[in-house]
Amino acid sequence: MFRFLINRLMLMVPVFFGVTLVAFGFIRVLPGDPVEVLAGERGVSPERHAELLAQLGFDKPLWQQYFNYIGDIFQGDLGTSLITNRPVVEEFFELFPATAELGLCAILFALIIGIPAGIIAAIKRGTWVDQGIMSISLTGYSMPIFWWGLLLIILFSNTLNLTPVSGRLSFLFDVPPVTGFMLIDTLLSDEKGSFLNALHHLILPSIVLGTIPLAVIARQTRSAMLEVLSEDYVRTARAKGLSTFRVVAIHALRNAMITVVTVIGLQISLLLAGAILTETIFGWPGIGKWIIFSVFSRDYFAVQGGLLLIATSIMIVNLIVDLLYGFINPRILHQKSKS
Amino acid sequence: MALLEIVNLTVDFATATGSLRAVDGINLTIDEGEIVAIVGESGSGKSVGMLALMGLLPWTSTVTADRISFNGQDLLNMTDKQRRKIIGKDISMIFQEPMTSLNPCFTVGYQITEVLSHHFGGKRKSYNKKAIELLNQVGIPAAESRLNSFPHQLSGGMCQRVMIAMMIACKPKLLIADEPTTALDVTIQAQILELLIELQQSHGMALVLITHDMAVVAETAERVIVLYAGQQVEQRKVKELFENPKHPYSEALLNALPERAQDKHLNAIPGVVPGQMDRPRGCLFSPRCNYAQDLCSQEKAPLKDGILCHFPLNLSKSKKQKAINLETG
Ligand SMILES: Nc1ncnc2c1ncn2[C@@H]1O[C@H](COP(=O)(O)OP(=O)(O)OP(=O)(O)O)[C@@H](O)[C@H]1O
Ligand code: SF4
Ligand SMILES: [Mg+2]
């Protein structure tokens, strides 16, 4: 297990350098620069423009800028935002809980509905139930996030007036940030009703962000279950006289989960891409919205640092999923500990 | 009263190319503590027949029978829920493939204690001692430490022993062993068979032993049922069958035994069991039968005294004459 961990950490080194290169290059390829954006409509004289760029160190050759960037990273410095003048790391970790909370709720929503749906489809294979579940999931998979978000807002917020349109919490509440997770903070605070209000705000964004993972997980669960249900050991479980529920939910599902967990890990990584759109639609003050804003304002340091931190968190999630995979699949665990 | 009575069991599968009759009118009675063997070539319906009894066939199958009764209960018309109270407890079955028949995600201990707590109630953990006892009984060394092993850490023979421990845990009245040794090394095969016979005697349970090996039949069973292409062609006492087989297929199976080989080469039966597409019109064995006559390929063979054949072998001379006279009118 230990060696497995070391191997995985070693693999992260090239990925890390790849990410820094992409983050560094991407923002500089875009037309315009931070000074232009800061100056806005009024504009600046070419001399003043050059002077300001030099002040920020953007007049140096690219390779030198890149080495400064890397050098700073190794000193634990991810730079300072050009817009807010605050350390990028500080901004990131202030906003990160909002995205993590949304992402967790979305994946939870996807799991709670997707896995049972996949199981039911597998058990009822070939019937209208199976076909129904699979068509809905295909629809969900191909639904453009932006369109889907607006549709839900129009229906639930505007027409039915059931859910709030944007933000994490109503302005009526004053909840001090402790963990950054609104559901926890509201419980810690003594504002009555604030927890339910936070929950209300989470519903639509979680559904929108969780729809694609839900569809993928449902399909994957179905196909994994179909494969596992025809295995000899499932027949053995039935030969023991166990209830259908036990056979399916314990003996078959545990094995099917081995493949489903990999897919769940992949979906969590992809979730951040979806979060950018979802946060924009719902005015959700998280990483996605922040990184978009930073790109538009050509905040070179915020984008460089932010993308690196996002990539790192994805790598950590993947590592956790890999460890979980070894835990679920005894064959992996024992091979690894033997080697 | 017989422990198990099966009358006219038939199983059809719905397949892409139409309906497939895998089992065609099997009859079987077993008394308490008796060993009955079922023999036949691959594809003759041995497994399917017994899986039908257990209610373990996939949903594409249709099972019909005139009667299936076990221990005075009507297995045929009971709900799945009622059946689940019996299988795994009073009737249990071990399978052809020991390596894939155990769940790779659960420990040996889990899989054994699960069946006990399911049928007798109580916490799984409370049966740990019983599980160790069972593992000792089936000859697994260091039983206590084996409780925490996963199936992939065991050899095929060990897996089969675990399967046996699991399936005799509730002291069944009837154990069905579906080719329990086919997938194992030759040296292990004899050990597992010995173990089964030993357990059968010490537990006083009835045993249905499915095999395609006549030698195994000779060593173990009291009675034998010979299946061919889903049909039961002969049902006899083992001793009688070996002395004078009455169905040409039984005779061919016996002649294929190594010790009966002439000129040092095995008398394998030429040809294969007919499939869904090439089912003969008359007797299903007729394309491969040494005694086939015109009548055989035209008319279905009649069932007389448990023998499914137009021209049974080894009848006393007068009886045989009579039979031929009858057939030819
Ligand atoms: N699930 C199924 N769907 C369709 N046909 C099946 C199914 N299971 C078995 N069959 C068919 O039923 C027939 C009998 O199969 P069965 O497994 O009972 O043979 P067997 O006598 O046990 O052979 P073996 O010695 O190889 O185990 C075969 O022709 C097989 O193809
Ligand atoms: S009926 Fe004819 S073909 Fe069939 S087994 Fe008897 S003798 Fe052979
Ligand atoms: Mg078989």
XYZ file of C-alpha atoms and ligand atoms in Angstrom:
708
model
C 0.000 0.000 0.000
C 2.833 2.353 0.926
C 4.701 1.718 -2.313
C 1.505 2.203 -4.250
C 1.154 5.624 -2.642
C 4.757 6.604 -3.425
C 4.292 5.512 -7.039
C 1.211 7.641 -7.369
C 2.928 10.652 -5.839
C 5.877 10.270 -8.232
C 3.466 10.234 -11.154
C 2.156 13.595 -10.006
C 5.473 15.342 -10.670
C 5.249 15.423 -14.486
C 1.548 16.243 -14.251
C 2.403 19.142 -11.992
C 4.857 20.647 -14.488
C 2.403 20.077 -17.320
C -0.259 21.995 -15.454
C 2.049 24.935 -14.675
C 2.988 25.190 -18.372
C -0.612 25.098 -19.529
C -1.754 27.576 -16.881
C 1.112 29.910 -17.686
C 0.688 29.695 -21.447
C -3.097 29.741 -21.612
C -3.628 33.126 -20.025
C -0.862 34.744 -22.085
C -2.217 33.429 -25.366
C -5.429 35.374 -24.825
C -5.427 38.828 -26.397
C -5.026 41.801 -24.075
C -3.207 42.104 -20.766
C -4.054 43.042 -17.173
C -3.092 46.684 -17.576
C -5.494 47.155 -20.494
C -8.297 45.584 -18.529
C -7.569 47.654 -15.442
C -7.537 50.835 -17.464
C -10.879 49.949 -18.992
C -12.713 52.331 -21.359
C -10.455 55.284 -20.661
C -7.341 53.507 -21.909
C -3.746 54.466 -21.180
C -0.967 55.993 -23.190
C 1.465 53.495 -24.697
C 4.291 54.833 -22.488
C 2.308 54.495 -19.277
C 1.151 51.024 -20.453
C 4.734 49.823 -20.917
C 5.758 51.337 -17.622
C 2.995 49.531 -15.715
C 3.766 46.221 -17.463
C 7.403 46.570 -16.486
C 6.364 47.297 -12.921
C 4.504 43.975 -12.834
C 7.451 42.168 -14.422
C 5.609 41.336 -17.675
C 8.271 42.950 -19.850
C 10.782 40.199 -19.142
C 11.247 37.316 -21.605
C 8.650 34.553 -21.211
C 11.099 31.909 -20.034
C 12.239 34.194 -17.262
C 8.660 34.871 -16.193
C 8.002 31.135 -16.163
C 11.030 30.408 -14.010
C 10.018 33.113 -11.593
C 6.564 31.522 -11.405
C 8.016 28.058 -10.708
C 10.559 29.455 -8.270
C 7.836 31.232 -6.340
C 5.722 28.066 -6.222
C 8.557 26.191 -4.557
C 8.716 28.910 -1.970
C 5.030 28.409 -1.365
C 4.100 31.656 -3.058
C 1.392 31.504 -5.711
C 1.414 35.219 -6.310
C -0.923 38.064 -5.528
C -4.103 38.868 -7.390
C -3.682 41.933 -9.612
C -7.282 42.944 -9.006
C -7.805 42.463 -5.275
C -4.180 42.648 -4.241
C -4.647 39.630 -1.978
C -2.602 36.417 -2.061
C -4.059 33.964 -4.594
C -3.899 31.114 -2.073
C -5.986 33.104 0.376
C -8.632 33.899 -2.227
C -8.704 30.309 -3.392
C -9.232 28.776 0.017
C -11.851 31.354 0.881
C -13.918 30.349 -2.146
C -13.022 26.668 -2.275
C -15.537 25.487 0.373
C -18.417 26.917 -1.660
C -17.412 24.894 -4.694
C -16.618 21.809 -2.614
C -20.019 22.020 -0.955
C -21.791 22.361 -4.276
C -19.719 19.578 -5.820
C -20.306 17.223 -2.908
C -24.050 17.831 -2.962
C -24.119 17.336 -6.726
C -22.216 14.050 -6.582
C -24.322 12.912 -3.641
C -27.448 13.663 -5.637
C -25.970 11.747 -8.589
C -25.075 8.742 -6.425
C -28.306 8.576 -4.433
C -30.400 8.563 -7.596
C -27.973 7.143 -10.154
C -26.953 3.938 -8.392
C -30.457 2.728 -7.488
C -31.683 3.716 -10.963
C -28.897 1.674 -12.549
C -29.640 -1.295 -10.307
C -33.358 -1.202 -11.073
C -32.683 -0.928 -14.792
C -30.364 -3.943 -14.608
C -32.846 -6.060 -12.680
C -35.687 -5.102 -15.025
C -33.547 -5.321 -18.135
C -35.423 -5.237 -21.402
C -38.654 -4.008 -19.837
C -40.175 -0.547 -20.217
C -38.738 0.374 -16.804
C -35.221 -0.264 -18.082
C -35.879 1.541 -21.341
C -37.442 4.467 -19.482
C -34.528 4.867 -17.089
C -31.984 4.590 -19.870
C -33.744 7.116 -22.134
C -34.025 9.627 -19.301
C -30.355 9.178 -18.498
C -29.370 9.625 -22.123
C -31.408 12.828 -22.208
C -29.732 14.026 -19.026
C -26.338 13.240 -20.440
C -26.902 15.269 -23.580
C -28.560 18.216 -21.826
C -26.479 21.407 -22.182
C -25.841 22.649 -18.625
C -26.630 26.272 -19.360
C -29.946 25.495 -20.961
C -30.865 22.969 -18.268
C -30.050 25.473 -15.517
C -32.163 28.204 -17.068
C -35.035 25.765 -17.627
C -35.053 24.775 -13.952
C -34.827 28.391 -12.814
C -37.767 29.365 -15.008
C -39.843 26.436 -13.762
C -39.008 26.242 -10.054
C -37.939 29.775 -9.239
C -39.954 31.997 -11.543
C -43.130 30.018 -12.161
C -43.542 27.927 -9.024
C -41.586 30.241 -6.759
C -40.157 27.278 -4.873
C -36.430 27.902 -4.929
C -34.171 30.960 -4.826
C -32.489 32.049 -8.032
C -28.959 32.727 -6.920
C -26.411 32.856 -4.127
C -25.803 30.585 -1.151
C -27.914 32.225 1.548
C -30.598 34.860 1.844
C -29.369 38.325 2.901
C -31.742 38.132 5.849
C -29.324 35.880 7.655
C -26.016 36.806 9.143
C -23.958 33.660 9.463
C -20.283 33.956 10.430
C -18.020 31.805 8.233
C -16.392 29.052 10.274
C -15.815 26.133 7.925
C -16.908 27.840 4.725
C -19.475 25.090 4.241
C -22.787 26.900 4.469
C -24.737 23.852 5.624
C -22.373 23.436 8.570
C -21.944 27.130 9.332
C -25.695 27.694 9.443
C -26.058 24.830 11.893
C -23.305 26.314 14.058
C -24.845 29.781 14.014
C -27.931 30.635 16.017
C -29.853 32.073 13.069
C -33.149 30.177 12.997
C -34.128 28.756 9.641
C -30.819 29.578 8.041
C -29.933 25.913 7.514
C -33.095 25.258 5.551
C -32.503 28.414 3.600
C -28.975 27.311 2.676
C -30.345 23.913 1.695
C -32.930 25.616 -0.497
C -30.196 27.516 -2.278
C -28.258 24.313 -2.914
C -31.059 22.303 -4.509
C -31.161 23.656 -8.058
C -27.393 24.109 -8.554
C -26.769 20.591 -7.235
C -29.336 19.127 -9.600
C -27.899 21.010 -12.558
C -24.302 20.096 -11.740
C -25.202 16.526 -10.791
C -27.255 15.678 -13.862
C -24.441 14.535 -16.131
C -22.649 12.497 -13.423
C -26.024 10.992 -12.531
C -26.604 9.867 -16.105
C -23.115 8.421 -16.423
C -23.282 6.656 -13.051
C -26.712 5.182 -13.782
C -25.536 3.747 -17.108
C -22.320 2.425 -15.633
C -24.099 0.860 -12.672
C -26.557 -0.812 -15.001
C -23.923 -2.365 -17.223
C -21.718 -3.398 -14.303
C -24.705 -4.971 -12.547
C -25.779 -6.822 -15.683
C -22.335 -8.333 -15.921
C -22.105 -9.214 -12.254
C -25.639 -10.650 -11.997
C -24.724 -13.433 -14.398
C -21.633 -14.424 -12.397
C -21.415 -17.795 -10.679
C -21.095 -16.278 -7.216
C -24.439 -14.543 -7.576
C -25.980 -17.931 -8.317
C -24.233 -19.238 -5.194
C -25.718 -16.404 -3.148
C -29.165 -17.316 -4.436
C -28.495 -20.990 -3.763
C -28.001 -20.063 -0.123
C -31.628 -18.973 -0.031
C -30.785 -15.295 0.534
C -33.435 -12.688 -0.225
C -33.327 -11.022 -3.605
C -32.488 -7.757 -1.873
C -29.463 -9.275 -0.167
C -28.283 -10.984 -3.319
C -28.507 -7.778 -5.329
C -27.564 -5.130 -2.770
C -24.776 -7.025 -1.018
C -23.354 -9.750 -3.225
C -23.795 -8.231 -6.668
C -23.531 -4.517 -5.882
C -20.266 -4.833 -3.982
C -18.650 -6.321 -7.078
C -20.330 -3.934 -9.488
C -19.053 -1.011 -7.412
C -15.474 -1.891 -8.333
C -16.019 -0.554 -11.834
C -18.485 2.133 -10.802
C -16.039 3.726 -8.347
C -13.567 4.417 -11.155
C -16.272 6.192 -13.083
C -17.329 8.178 -10.024
C -13.732 9.372 -9.612
C -13.648 10.486 -13.223
C -16.924 12.332 -12.827
C -15.661 14.180 -9.762
C -12.697 15.420 -11.803
C -15.014 16.574 -14.570
C -17.307 18.194 -12.030
C -15.093 21.284 -11.824
C -15.646 22.002 -15.493
C -19.380 21.843 -14.905
C -18.985 23.947 -11.776
C -17.710 26.882 -13.817
C -20.958 27.053 -15.774
C -23.218 26.188 -12.862
C -21.671 28.790 -10.592
C -22.042 31.401 -13.298
C -25.727 30.583 -13.840
C -26.600 30.565 -10.156
C -24.300 33.369 -9.000
C -22.560 30.867 -6.761
C -19.503 32.488 -5.159
C -17.083 29.622 -5.762
C -13.878 28.742 -7.577
C -15.524 28.362 -10.963
C -16.976 31.829 -10.975
C -13.747 33.251 -9.579
C -11.520 31.669 -12.214
C -13.796 32.912 -15.018
C -13.674 36.408 -13.555
C -9.885 36.189 -13.259
C -9.583 35.124 -16.889
C -11.753 37.989 -18.065
C -9.759 40.512 -16.070
C -6.500 38.956 -17.328
C -5.406 38.503 -13.730
C -2.337 36.489 -14.748
C -1.330 35.509 -11.230
C -4.797 34.502 -10.098
C -5.277 32.302 -13.196
C -1.823 30.708 -12.934
C -2.178 30.012 -9.236
C -5.864 29.128 -9.369
C -5.530 26.576 -12.169
C -2.620 24.964 -10.371
C -4.612 24.663 -7.148
C -7.626 23.274 -9.031
C -5.424 20.693 -10.752
C -3.890 19.748 -7.419
C -7.270 19.218 -5.815
C -8.335 17.033 -8.749
C -5.184 14.953 -8.332
C -5.891 14.536 -4.646
C -9.447 13.414 -5.380
C -8.109 10.882 -7.875
C -5.642 9.581 -5.355
C -8.410 9.114 -2.802
C -10.516 7.280 -5.387
C -7.584 5.006 -6.211
C -7.092 4.193 -2.551
C -10.809 3.578 -2.190
C -10.651 1.286 -5.207
C -7.968 -0.799 -3.541
C -10.108 -0.906 -0.432
C -13.223 -2.093 -2.282
C -11.426 -4.660 -4.409
C -9.630 -7.126 -2.142
C -7.612 -8.523 -5.033
C -5.834 -5.189 -5.513
C -5.250 -4.618 -1.817
C -3.524 -7.934 -1.314
C -1.415 -7.766 -4.440
C -0.177 -4.380 -3.400
C 0.664 -5.358 0.135
C 2.518 -8.429 -1.070
C 4.743 -6.539 -3.487
C -42.132 -41.645 1.463
C -39.343 -40.522 -0.811
C -37.353 -37.468 0.235
C -37.480 -35.966 -3.231
C -39.826 -36.830 -6.023
C -39.606 -35.288 -9.457
C -42.094 -36.339 -12.115
C -41.743 -35.326 -15.753
C -39.534 -32.284 -15.324
C -39.126 -30.231 -18.481
C -37.118 -27.049 -19.000
C -37.276 -24.785 -22.048
C -35.093 -21.772 -22.746
C -36.222 -18.867 -24.862
C -33.296 -18.106 -27.145
C -32.736 -15.760 -30.070
C -33.202 -18.683 -32.428
C -36.353 -19.977 -30.780
C -37.213 -22.236 -27.918
C -34.625 -24.735 -26.704
C -35.606 -27.806 -24.738
C -32.698 -28.459 -22.378
C -34.467 -30.984 -20.151
C -37.150 -33.258 -21.511
C -39.191 -35.246 -19.030
C -36.854 -36.290 -16.232
C -38.168 -38.451 -13.401
C -36.226 -38.834 -10.200
C -36.942 -40.131 -6.726
C -34.458 -40.136 -3.912
C -34.811 -41.614 -0.460
C -33.221 -40.204 2.635
C -29.508 -40.890 2.855
C -29.298 -42.280 -0.656
C -26.683 -41.498 -3.309
C -27.963 -41.111 -6.842
C -25.715 -40.274 -9.762
C -26.753 -38.400 -12.872
C -24.504 -39.046 -15.862
C -24.406 -37.788 -19.395
C -22.177 -35.981 -21.815
C -21.673 -32.244 -21.761
C -24.874 -30.440 -22.709
C -27.187 -33.277 -21.737
C -29.085 -31.119 -19.246
C -27.633 -32.408 -15.974
C -26.977 -28.971 -14.498
C -30.112 -27.358 -15.879
C -32.316 -30.075 -14.425
C -30.966 -29.636 -10.911
C -30.847 -25.832 -11.152
C -34.533 -25.992 -12.048
C -35.186 -27.903 -8.848
C -33.341 -25.209 -6.880
C -35.165 -22.414 -8.699
C -31.864 -20.966 -9.885
C -32.414 -20.779 -13.619
C -32.376 -17.408 -15.388
C -35.609 -15.693 -16.338
C -35.387 -16.943 -19.930
C -36.284 -20.419 -18.733
C -39.675 -22.099 -18.387
C -39.892 -24.984 -15.950
C -42.800 -27.409 -16.029
C -43.352 -30.665 -14.180
C -46.173 -32.923 -13.101
C -44.831 -32.928 -9.604
C -41.829 -31.830 -7.590
C -42.116 -32.626 -3.945
C -39.488 -32.477 -1.284
C -39.976 -33.798 2.221
C -43.741 -33.691 1.707
C -43.736 -30.104 0.446
C -44.787 -29.119 -3.053
C -41.782 -27.249 -4.461
C -43.480 -26.623 -7.779
C -46.311 -24.441 -6.568
C -44.640 -22.572 -3.778
C -43.680 -18.909 -3.842
C -40.065 -17.864 -4.242
C -40.105 -16.679 -0.674
C -41.186 -20.075 0.645
C -38.611 -21.786 -1.552
C -35.834 -19.583 -0.173
C -36.533 -20.990 3.267
C -35.721 -24.463 1.960
C -32.827 -23.957 -0.420
C -29.480 -23.395 1.204
C -30.874 -25.093 4.286
C -32.622 -28.390 3.500
C -31.519 -28.678 -0.121
C -28.220 -27.206 -1.131
C -26.017 -27.376 -4.159
C -22.344 -27.074 -4.960
C -21.187 -26.117 -8.394
C -18.902 -27.038 -11.223
C -16.604 -24.002 -10.954
C -15.307 -23.548 -7.406
C -13.062 -20.587 -8.237
C -15.832 -18.398 -9.604
C -18.595 -19.658 -7.339
C -17.307 -17.844 -4.268
C -17.808 -14.094 -4.044
C -14.394 -12.409 -4.567
C -15.325 -9.430 -2.365
C -16.118 -11.284 0.846
C -14.012 -13.363 3.163
C -14.475 -17.086 3.542
C -15.737 -16.522 7.067
C -18.323 -13.999 5.917
C -19.682 -16.310 3.263
C -20.047 -19.259 5.630
C -21.487 -17.409 8.601
C -23.894 -15.545 6.325
C -25.809 -18.679 5.393
C -26.050 -19.736 9.034
C -27.323 -16.416 10.308
C -29.734 -16.206 7.389
C -31.438 -19.513 8.119
C -31.063 -19.744 11.878
C -31.156 -16.049 12.812
C -28.759 -14.281 15.121
C -25.648 -12.250 14.390
C -23.192 -13.425 11.762
C -20.276 -13.111 14.142
C -21.879 -15.496 16.615
C -21.335 -18.319 14.121
C -17.570 -17.877 13.851
C -16.879 -20.909 16.002
C -19.283 -22.998 13.979
C -17.552 -21.827 10.780
C -14.155 -22.925 12.090
C -15.663 -26.276 12.971
C -17.053 -26.607 9.441
C -13.727 -25.698 7.849
C -12.050 -28.348 9.974
C -14.675 -30.832 8.901
C -13.974 -30.256 5.209
C -10.253 -30.637 5.788
C -8.983 -27.067 5.592
C -5.792 -26.625 7.591
C -5.372 -23.606 9.887
C -9.102 -23.075 9.749
C -9.178 -20.165 12.149
C -6.837 -18.001 10.091
C -8.631 -19.015 6.898
C -11.779 -17.273 8.058
C -10.245 -13.979 7.003
C -8.972 -15.185 3.632
C -10.463 -14.011 0.382
C -11.283 -16.618 -2.286
C -8.479 -15.468 -4.586
C -5.985 -16.464 -1.898
C -7.149 -20.091 -2.059
C -6.514 -22.854 -4.578
C -9.347 -24.418 -6.574
C -9.509 -27.424 -4.284
C -9.630 -25.201 -1.218
C -12.398 -23.112 -2.778
C -14.423 -26.257 -3.382
C -13.915 -27.290 0.239
C -15.147 -23.880 1.341
C -18.170 -24.276 -0.937
C -18.879 -27.644 0.652
C -18.517 -26.208 4.149
C -20.928 -23.432 3.228
C -23.490 -25.761 1.727
C -23.487 -28.350 4.515
C -23.503 -25.656 7.203
C -27.250 -25.948 7.761
C -27.162 -29.760 7.701
C -29.181 -30.232 4.522
C -31.250 -33.349 3.933
C -30.224 -33.296 0.291
C -26.983 -32.105 -1.278
C -26.650 -31.739 -5.021
C -23.058 -31.824 -6.213
C -22.769 -30.630 -9.799
C -19.541 -32.080 -11.181
C -17.753 -31.017 -8.014
C -14.376 -32.220 -9.240
C -14.369 -31.464 -12.969
C -12.412 -28.226 -12.629
C -9.828 -29.661 -10.239
C -6.498 -31.482 -10.511
C -6.755 -35.237 -10.755
C -5.096 -35.731 -7.378
C -7.539 -33.377 -5.700
C -10.562 -34.927 -7.417
C -10.391 -38.148 -5.431
C -9.975 -36.261 -2.150
C -13.038 -34.105 -2.741
C -15.161 -37.105 -3.736
C -14.032 -38.972 -0.644
C -14.899 -35.952 1.481
C -18.384 -35.773 -0.025
C -19.072 -39.455 0.604
C -17.733 -39.172 4.130
C -19.974 -36.196 4.862
C -22.934 -37.896 3.237
C -22.526 -40.814 5.607
C -21.809 -38.852 8.768
C -24.676 -36.427 8.139
C -27.022 -39.056 6.759
C -27.934 -36.760 3.899
C -29.050 -37.755 0.438
C -26.604 -36.908 -2.339
C -27.196 -36.268 -5.999
C -23.870 -36.542 -7.753
C -23.741 -35.096 -11.233
C -20.857 -36.372 -13.307
C -19.894 -37.408 -16.798
C -17.544 -40.051 -15.486
C -18.881 -43.594 -15.263
C -15.926 -44.554 -13.066
C -17.084 -42.091 -10.420
C -20.575 -43.564 -10.629
C -19.251 -47.050 -10.028
C -17.323 -45.968 -6.942
C -19.984 -43.893 -5.272
C -23.626 -44.226 -6.204
C -26.337 -46.775 -5.515
C -28.576 -45.723 -8.348
C -27.858 -43.914 -11.584
C -29.809 -41.897 -14.096
C -28.427 -41.646 -17.610
C -29.326 -38.484 -19.516
C -28.947 -37.914 -23.214
C -29.840 -34.592 -24.886
C -32.143 -33.683 -22.019
C -33.914 -37.037 -22.005
C -33.633 -39.662 -19.367
C -32.669 -42.787 -21.289
C -32.096 -45.229 -18.451
C -32.591 -45.365 -14.695
C -31.119 -48.354 -12.828
C -29.224 -49.655 -9.862
C -25.551 -49.005 -10.531
C -24.566 -52.618 -10.150
C -27.191 -53.779 -12.641
C -26.284 -51.094 -15.131
C -22.632 -52.072 -15.091
C -23.521 -55.759 -15.472
C -25.987 -55.378 -18.282
C -26.771 -51.925 -19.623
C -30.073 -51.891 -21.446
C -29.832 -48.655 -23.355
C -27.317 -48.488 -26.195
C -26.119 -45.093 -24.924
C -25.412 -46.486 -21.454
C -23.475 -49.290 -23.057
C -21.490 -46.840 -25.124
C -20.674 -44.808 -21.998
C -19.462 -47.961 -20.244
C -17.400 -49.009 -23.233
C -15.712 -45.635 -23.126
C -14.269 -46.444 -19.705
C -10.484 -46.842 -19.856
C -10.520 -50.256 -18.185
C -12.924 -51.565 -20.791
C -10.859 -50.269 -23.681
C -9.890 -52.811 -26.285
C -6.642 -52.649 -28.250
C -5.424 -49.895 -25.971
C -7.599 -47.230 -27.544
C -10.631 -45.674 -25.941
C -14.013 -46.409 -27.411
C -15.156 -42.815 -27.426
C -18.674 -42.353 -28.722
C -18.447 -40.866 -32.223
C -20.419 -37.719 -33.006
C -21.875 -35.131 -30.628
C -25.058 -34.511 -28.674
C -27.637 -32.995 -31.063
C -28.185 -29.267 -30.667
C -31.226 -27.099 -31.093
C -30.981 -27.206 -34.878
C -30.074 -30.796 -35.643
C -32.489 -32.663 -33.401
C -33.327 -35.992 -35.042
C -36.993 -36.775 -35.650
C -37.064 -40.186 -34.003
C -34.787 -41.390 -31.212
C -32.372 -38.595 -30.327
C -29.485 -41.046 -30.098
C -30.162 -42.675 -33.472
C -27.423 -40.871 -35.486
C -24.798 -42.239 -33.088
C -26.343 -45.561 -32.123
C -24.712 -48.843 -33.083
C -28.051 -50.624 -32.977
C -30.132 -48.084 -34.858
C -32.706 -49.418 -37.291
C -35.024 -47.641 -39.717
C -37.741 -47.318 -37.126
C -35.368 -45.483 -34.787
C -34.927 -42.448 -37.025
C -38.650 -42.220 -37.737
C -40.447 -42.708 -34.468
C -39.764 -41.404 -31.010
C -38.473 -44.137 -28.737
C -40.995 -45.463 -26.193
C -40.306 -45.440 -22.460
C -40.558 -48.966 -21.039
C -39.382 -50.027 -17.588
C -37.336 -46.842 -17.322
C -35.576 -47.427 -20.668
C -36.112 -45.029 -23.567
C -35.423 -47.187 -26.604
C -37.120 -49.135 -29.377
C -34.717 -52.037 -29.019
C -33.339 -52.293 -25.488
C -30.281 -54.509 -25.036
C -29.705 -57.526 -22.845
C -33.348 -58.478 -22.400
C -33.927 -62.116 -21.820
C -34.275 -63.780 -25.190
C -38.011 -64.349 -25.190
C -38.692 -60.829 -23.988
C -36.526 -59.406 -26.731
C -38.244 -61.505 -29.367
C -41.569 -60.268 -28.112
C -40.373 -56.678 -28.236
C -39.230 -57.002 -31.821
C -42.441 -58.752 -32.809
C -44.431 -55.941 -31.255
C -42.446 -53.229 -32.976
C -42.621 -54.825 -36.394
C -46.265 -55.683 -35.917
N -29.123 -19.967 -19.632
C -29.254 -20.762 -20.711
N -29.843 -20.285 -21.818
C -29.974 -21.070 -22.907
N -29.558 -22.336 -22.971
C -28.963 -22.876 -21.898
C -28.775 -22.114 -20.701
N -28.152 -22.894 -19.780
C -27.962 -24.082 -20.389
N -28.444 -24.078 -21.656
C -28.437 -25.203 -22.584
O -29.035 -26.299 -21.980
C -28.372 -27.492 -22.366
C -28.008 -28.303 -21.146
O -27.005 -27.618 -20.426
P -26.408 -28.147 -19.056
O -25.591 -27.047 -18.513
O -27.501 -28.671 -18.212
O -25.478 -29.326 -19.526
P -24.648 -30.297 -18.586
O -25.212 -31.639 -18.800
O -24.598 -29.771 -17.226
O -23.228 -30.219 -19.286
P -21.778 -30.061 -18.612
O -21.280 -31.445 -18.383
O -20.998 -29.353 -19.663
O -21.961 -29.277 -17.380
C -27.181 -27.088 -23.187
O -27.478 -27.314 -24.542
C -27.026 -25.620 -22.934
O -26.561 -24.971 -24.070
S -34.182 -46.325 -30.149
Fe -32.869 -47.172 -31.728
S -31.393 -45.519 -32.062
Fe -32.384 -45.074 -30.186
S -31.070 -45.976 -28.682
Fe -32.625 -47.492 -29.117
S -31.719 -48.718 -30.707
Fe -30.480 -46.880 -30.604
Mg -23.178 -28.852 -15.986
